Coordinates of C-alpha atoms in Angstrom, one line a residue:
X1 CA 0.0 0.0 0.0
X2 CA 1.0 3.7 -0.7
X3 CA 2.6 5.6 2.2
X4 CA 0.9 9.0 2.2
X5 CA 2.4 11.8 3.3
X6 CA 0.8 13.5 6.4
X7 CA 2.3 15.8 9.1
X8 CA 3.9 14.6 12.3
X9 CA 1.6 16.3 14.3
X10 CA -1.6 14.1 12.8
X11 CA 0.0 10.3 12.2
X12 CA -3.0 9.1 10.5
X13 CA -3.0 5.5 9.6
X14 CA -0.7 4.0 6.5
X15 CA -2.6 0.4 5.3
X16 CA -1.2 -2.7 3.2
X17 CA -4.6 -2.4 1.6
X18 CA -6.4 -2.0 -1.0
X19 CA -3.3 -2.3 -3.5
X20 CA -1.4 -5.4 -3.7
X21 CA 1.9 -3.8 -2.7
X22 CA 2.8 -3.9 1.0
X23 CA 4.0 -0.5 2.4
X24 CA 6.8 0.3 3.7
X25 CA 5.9 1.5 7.0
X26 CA 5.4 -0.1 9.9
X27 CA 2.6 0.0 12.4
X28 CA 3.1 2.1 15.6
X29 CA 4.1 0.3 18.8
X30 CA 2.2 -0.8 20.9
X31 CA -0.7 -0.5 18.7
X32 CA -2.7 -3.1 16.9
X33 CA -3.8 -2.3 12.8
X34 CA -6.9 -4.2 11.7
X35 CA -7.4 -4.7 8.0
X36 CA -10.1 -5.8 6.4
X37 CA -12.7 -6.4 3.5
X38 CA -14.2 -9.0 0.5
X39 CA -12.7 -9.8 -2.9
X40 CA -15.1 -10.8 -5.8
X41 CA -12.7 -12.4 -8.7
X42 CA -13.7 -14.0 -11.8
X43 CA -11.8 -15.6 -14.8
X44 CA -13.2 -17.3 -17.6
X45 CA -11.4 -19.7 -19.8
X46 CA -12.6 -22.2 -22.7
X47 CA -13.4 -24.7 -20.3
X48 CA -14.7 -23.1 -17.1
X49 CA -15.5 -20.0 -15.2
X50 CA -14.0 -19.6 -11.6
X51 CA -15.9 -16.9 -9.6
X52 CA -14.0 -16.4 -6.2
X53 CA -15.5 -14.8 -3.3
X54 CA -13.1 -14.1 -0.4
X55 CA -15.8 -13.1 2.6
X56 CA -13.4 -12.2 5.7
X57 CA -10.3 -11.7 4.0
X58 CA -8.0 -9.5 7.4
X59 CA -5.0 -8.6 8.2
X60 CA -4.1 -8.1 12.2
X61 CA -0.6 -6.2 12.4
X62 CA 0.7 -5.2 15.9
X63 CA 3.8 -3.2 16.5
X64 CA 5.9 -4.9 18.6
X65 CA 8.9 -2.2 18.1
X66 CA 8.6 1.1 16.7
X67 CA 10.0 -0.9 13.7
X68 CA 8.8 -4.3 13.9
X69 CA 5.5 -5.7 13.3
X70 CA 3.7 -9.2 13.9
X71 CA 0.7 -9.9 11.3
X72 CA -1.4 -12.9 11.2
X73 CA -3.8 -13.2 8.1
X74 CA -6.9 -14.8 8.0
X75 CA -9.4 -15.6 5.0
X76 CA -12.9 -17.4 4.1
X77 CA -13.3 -18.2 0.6
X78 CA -16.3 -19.4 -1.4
X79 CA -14.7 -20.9 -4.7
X80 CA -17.2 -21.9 -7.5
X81 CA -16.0 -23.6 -10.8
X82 CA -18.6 -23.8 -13.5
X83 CA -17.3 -26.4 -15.9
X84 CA -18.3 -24.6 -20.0
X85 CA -19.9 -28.6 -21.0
X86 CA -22.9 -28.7 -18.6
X87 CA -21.0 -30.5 -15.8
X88 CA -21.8 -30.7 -12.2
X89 CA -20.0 -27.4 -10.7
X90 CA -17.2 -27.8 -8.0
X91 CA -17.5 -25.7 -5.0
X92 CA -14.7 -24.9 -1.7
X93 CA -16.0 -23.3 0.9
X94 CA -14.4 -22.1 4.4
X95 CA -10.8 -21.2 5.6
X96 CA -7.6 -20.7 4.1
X97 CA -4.7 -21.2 6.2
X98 CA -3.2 -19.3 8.5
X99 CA -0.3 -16.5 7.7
X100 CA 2.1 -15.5 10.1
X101 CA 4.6 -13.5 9.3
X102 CA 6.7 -10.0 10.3
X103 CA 7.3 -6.9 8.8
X104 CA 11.1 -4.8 9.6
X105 CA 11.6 -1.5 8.6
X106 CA 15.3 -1.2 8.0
X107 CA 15.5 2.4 7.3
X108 CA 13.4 5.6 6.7
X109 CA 13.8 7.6 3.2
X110 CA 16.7 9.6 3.0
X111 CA 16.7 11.8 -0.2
X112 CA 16.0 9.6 -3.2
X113 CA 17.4 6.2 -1.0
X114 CA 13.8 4.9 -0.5
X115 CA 12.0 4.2 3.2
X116 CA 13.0 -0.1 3.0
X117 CA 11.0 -3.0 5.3
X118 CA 11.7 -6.5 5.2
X119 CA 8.3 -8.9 5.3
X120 CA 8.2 -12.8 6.0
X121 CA 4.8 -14.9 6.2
X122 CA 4.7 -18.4 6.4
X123 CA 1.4 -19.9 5.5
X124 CA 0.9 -22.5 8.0
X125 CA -0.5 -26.3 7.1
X126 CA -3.5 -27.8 9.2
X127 CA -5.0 -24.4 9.9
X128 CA -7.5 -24.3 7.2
X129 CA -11.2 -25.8 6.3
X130 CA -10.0 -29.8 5.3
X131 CA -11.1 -28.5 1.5
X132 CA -9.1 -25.3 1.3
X133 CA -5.5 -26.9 3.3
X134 CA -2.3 -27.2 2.5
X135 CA 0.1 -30.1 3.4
X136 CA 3.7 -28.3 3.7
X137 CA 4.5 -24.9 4.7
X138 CA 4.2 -21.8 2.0
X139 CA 6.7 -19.0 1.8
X140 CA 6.5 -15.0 0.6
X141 CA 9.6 -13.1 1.3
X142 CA 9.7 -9.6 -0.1
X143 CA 11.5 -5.9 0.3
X144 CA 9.0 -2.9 0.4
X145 CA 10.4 0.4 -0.7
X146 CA 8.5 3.6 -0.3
X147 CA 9.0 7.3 -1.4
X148 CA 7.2 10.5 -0.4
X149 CA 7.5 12.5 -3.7
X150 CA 5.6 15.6 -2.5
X151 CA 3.3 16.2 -0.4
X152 CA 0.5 15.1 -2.3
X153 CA 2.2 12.3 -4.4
X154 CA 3.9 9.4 -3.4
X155 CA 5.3 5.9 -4.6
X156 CA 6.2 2.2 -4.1
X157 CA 6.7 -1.4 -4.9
X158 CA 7.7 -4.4 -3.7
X159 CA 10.4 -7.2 -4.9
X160 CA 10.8 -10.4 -3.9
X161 CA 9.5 -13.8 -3.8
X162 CA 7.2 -17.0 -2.7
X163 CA 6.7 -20.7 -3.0
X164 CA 3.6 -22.2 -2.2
X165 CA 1.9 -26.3 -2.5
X166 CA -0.2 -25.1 -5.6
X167 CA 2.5 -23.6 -8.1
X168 CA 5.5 -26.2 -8.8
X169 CA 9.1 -23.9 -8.0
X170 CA 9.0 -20.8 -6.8
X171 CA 7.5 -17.8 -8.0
X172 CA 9.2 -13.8 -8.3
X173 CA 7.1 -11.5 -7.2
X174 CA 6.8 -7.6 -8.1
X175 CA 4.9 -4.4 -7.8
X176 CA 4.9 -0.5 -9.1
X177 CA 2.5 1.7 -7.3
X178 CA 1.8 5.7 -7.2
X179 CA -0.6 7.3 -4.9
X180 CA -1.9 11.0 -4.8
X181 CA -3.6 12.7 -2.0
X182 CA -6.7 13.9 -4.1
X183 CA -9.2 15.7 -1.5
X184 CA -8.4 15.9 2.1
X185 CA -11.2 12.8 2.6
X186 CA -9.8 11.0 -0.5
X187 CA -6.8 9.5 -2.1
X188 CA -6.3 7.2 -5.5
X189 CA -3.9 4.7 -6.3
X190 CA -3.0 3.2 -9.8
X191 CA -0.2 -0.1 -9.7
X192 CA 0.5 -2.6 -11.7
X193 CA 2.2 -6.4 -10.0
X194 CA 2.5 -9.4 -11.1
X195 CA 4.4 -13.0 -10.5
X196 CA 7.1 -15.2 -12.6
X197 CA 6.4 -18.8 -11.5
X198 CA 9.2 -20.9 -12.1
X199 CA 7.5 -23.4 -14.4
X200 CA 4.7 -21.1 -15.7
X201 CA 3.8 -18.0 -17.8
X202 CA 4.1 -15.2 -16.6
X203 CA 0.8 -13.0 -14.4
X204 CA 0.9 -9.7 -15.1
X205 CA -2.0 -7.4 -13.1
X206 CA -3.0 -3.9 -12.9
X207 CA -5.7 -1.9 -10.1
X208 CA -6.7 1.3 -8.8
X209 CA -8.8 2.4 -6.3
X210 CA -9.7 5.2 -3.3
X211 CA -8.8 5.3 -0.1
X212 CA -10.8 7.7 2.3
X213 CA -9.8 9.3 5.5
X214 CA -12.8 8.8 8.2
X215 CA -10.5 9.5 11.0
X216 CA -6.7 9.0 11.6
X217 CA -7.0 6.1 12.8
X218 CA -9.7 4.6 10.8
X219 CA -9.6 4.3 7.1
X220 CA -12.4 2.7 4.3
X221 CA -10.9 1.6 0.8
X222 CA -12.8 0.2 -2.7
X223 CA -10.2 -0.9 -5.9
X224 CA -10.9 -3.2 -9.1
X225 CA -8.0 -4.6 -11.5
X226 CA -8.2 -6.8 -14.2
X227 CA -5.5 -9.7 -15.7
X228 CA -3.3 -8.5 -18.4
X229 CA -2.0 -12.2 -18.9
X230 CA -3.6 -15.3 -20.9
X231 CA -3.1 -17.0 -17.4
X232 CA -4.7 -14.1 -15.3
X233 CA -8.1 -13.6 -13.4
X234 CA -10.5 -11.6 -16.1
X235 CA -11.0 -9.1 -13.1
X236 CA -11.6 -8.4 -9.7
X237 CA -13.6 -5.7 -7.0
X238 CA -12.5 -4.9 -3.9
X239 CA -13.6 -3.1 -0.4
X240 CA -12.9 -2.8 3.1
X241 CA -12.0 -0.7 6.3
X242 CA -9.1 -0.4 8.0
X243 CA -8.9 0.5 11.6
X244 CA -6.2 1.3 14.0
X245 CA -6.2 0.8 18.3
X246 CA -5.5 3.3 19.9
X247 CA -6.1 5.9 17.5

């Protein structure tokens, strides 16, 4: 998520939602962030269409350090697989796995040297719904860079990388995002991301969206994107809130 640029008087609250690039910043310590909201996706090929529904899909962070985080996600997804020759459809339903992971902010931006964290999540086995589990541990590692351009625009992206149960190798991971302080109750974001699995095509995406202000410490959000690879999702909608304790 964009890092916008407020004063140090008013620290109002920095998300790693909507967008698909996890900021920079870390939350406050002492504090505990939560983040969360649904995902409708859909992708149709020439022999099914997939419509995804992620219900509960949240993000706790707590600052354990000024400059360390813990964050466990959670997520309940409704999966529904229409096959295109009349067959019976195939439906998941319930919990994904638990992720656990951290997030370390090595160093704030200095001049065009960007604000850098560290993030690690494992996504551990035997947590989810029996249809939706995994058998071994999953993996993302990635650096999140952020720069406050002016005081209205600013940017990011992320670099790194993940391996997961589903996708054979490993995959590369990346994202490009710029944010602008529109209105003082609203702010937009356009990025584009994608992955490079090992043994696959390439998934290139790209989303926008609004952010909006309620309070400094509580923040609502709606995106959409759509695929811009044979092997992506046709597109997706987004919304959810994002609140902050103590303000």
């Amino acid at each position: 998520s964009i890092n916008h640029v407020y004063s140090q008087e008013l620290p109002d609250i920095t998300t790693d939602r909507p967008d698909q690039s996890e900021s920079s910043s870390t939350v406050p310590h002492k504090t505990l962030q939560i983040e969360t909201g649904f995902v409708w996706q859909g992708d149709k090929t020439t022999t099914s269409e997939t419509r995804n529904l992620d219900i509960f899909n949240t993000l706790f962070r707590y600052g354990l350090l000024n400059n360390f985080e813990l964050r466990v996600g959670v997520n309940y997804a409704d999966v529904n697989v229409s096959p295109v020759n009349g067959s019976e459809d195939t439906t998941l339903r319930g919990f994904v796995p638990l992720a656990v992971g951290t997030k370390i902010m090595i160093t704030k931006q200095n001049g065009f040297i960007p604000e850098l964290s560290m993030l690690g999540t494992i996504t551990v086995p035997n947590t989810g719904s029996e249809s939706l589990d995994i058998l071994n541990l999953a993996s993302d590692f990635r650096f999140a860079l952020g720069w406050a351009i002016t005081d209205r625009i600013s940017a990011g992206g992320n670099i790194g990388a993940q391996w997961n149960t589903v996708v054979p190798g490993g995959s590369g991971f990346y994202s490009a995002v710029v944010g602008v302080s529109i209105l003082s109750w609203m702010n937009g974001f356009v990025e584009v991301y994608g992955w490079f699995p090992e043994d696959n095509l390439p998934d290139h995406r790209f989303d926008a969206g609004l952010t909006f202000p309620v309070k400094k410490n509580l923040q609502l959000d709606v995106s959409g994107g759509v695929g811009l690879s044979e092997i992506s999702p046709d597109y997706f909608v987004n919304a959810g809130v994002a609140w902050r304790i103590p303000g």
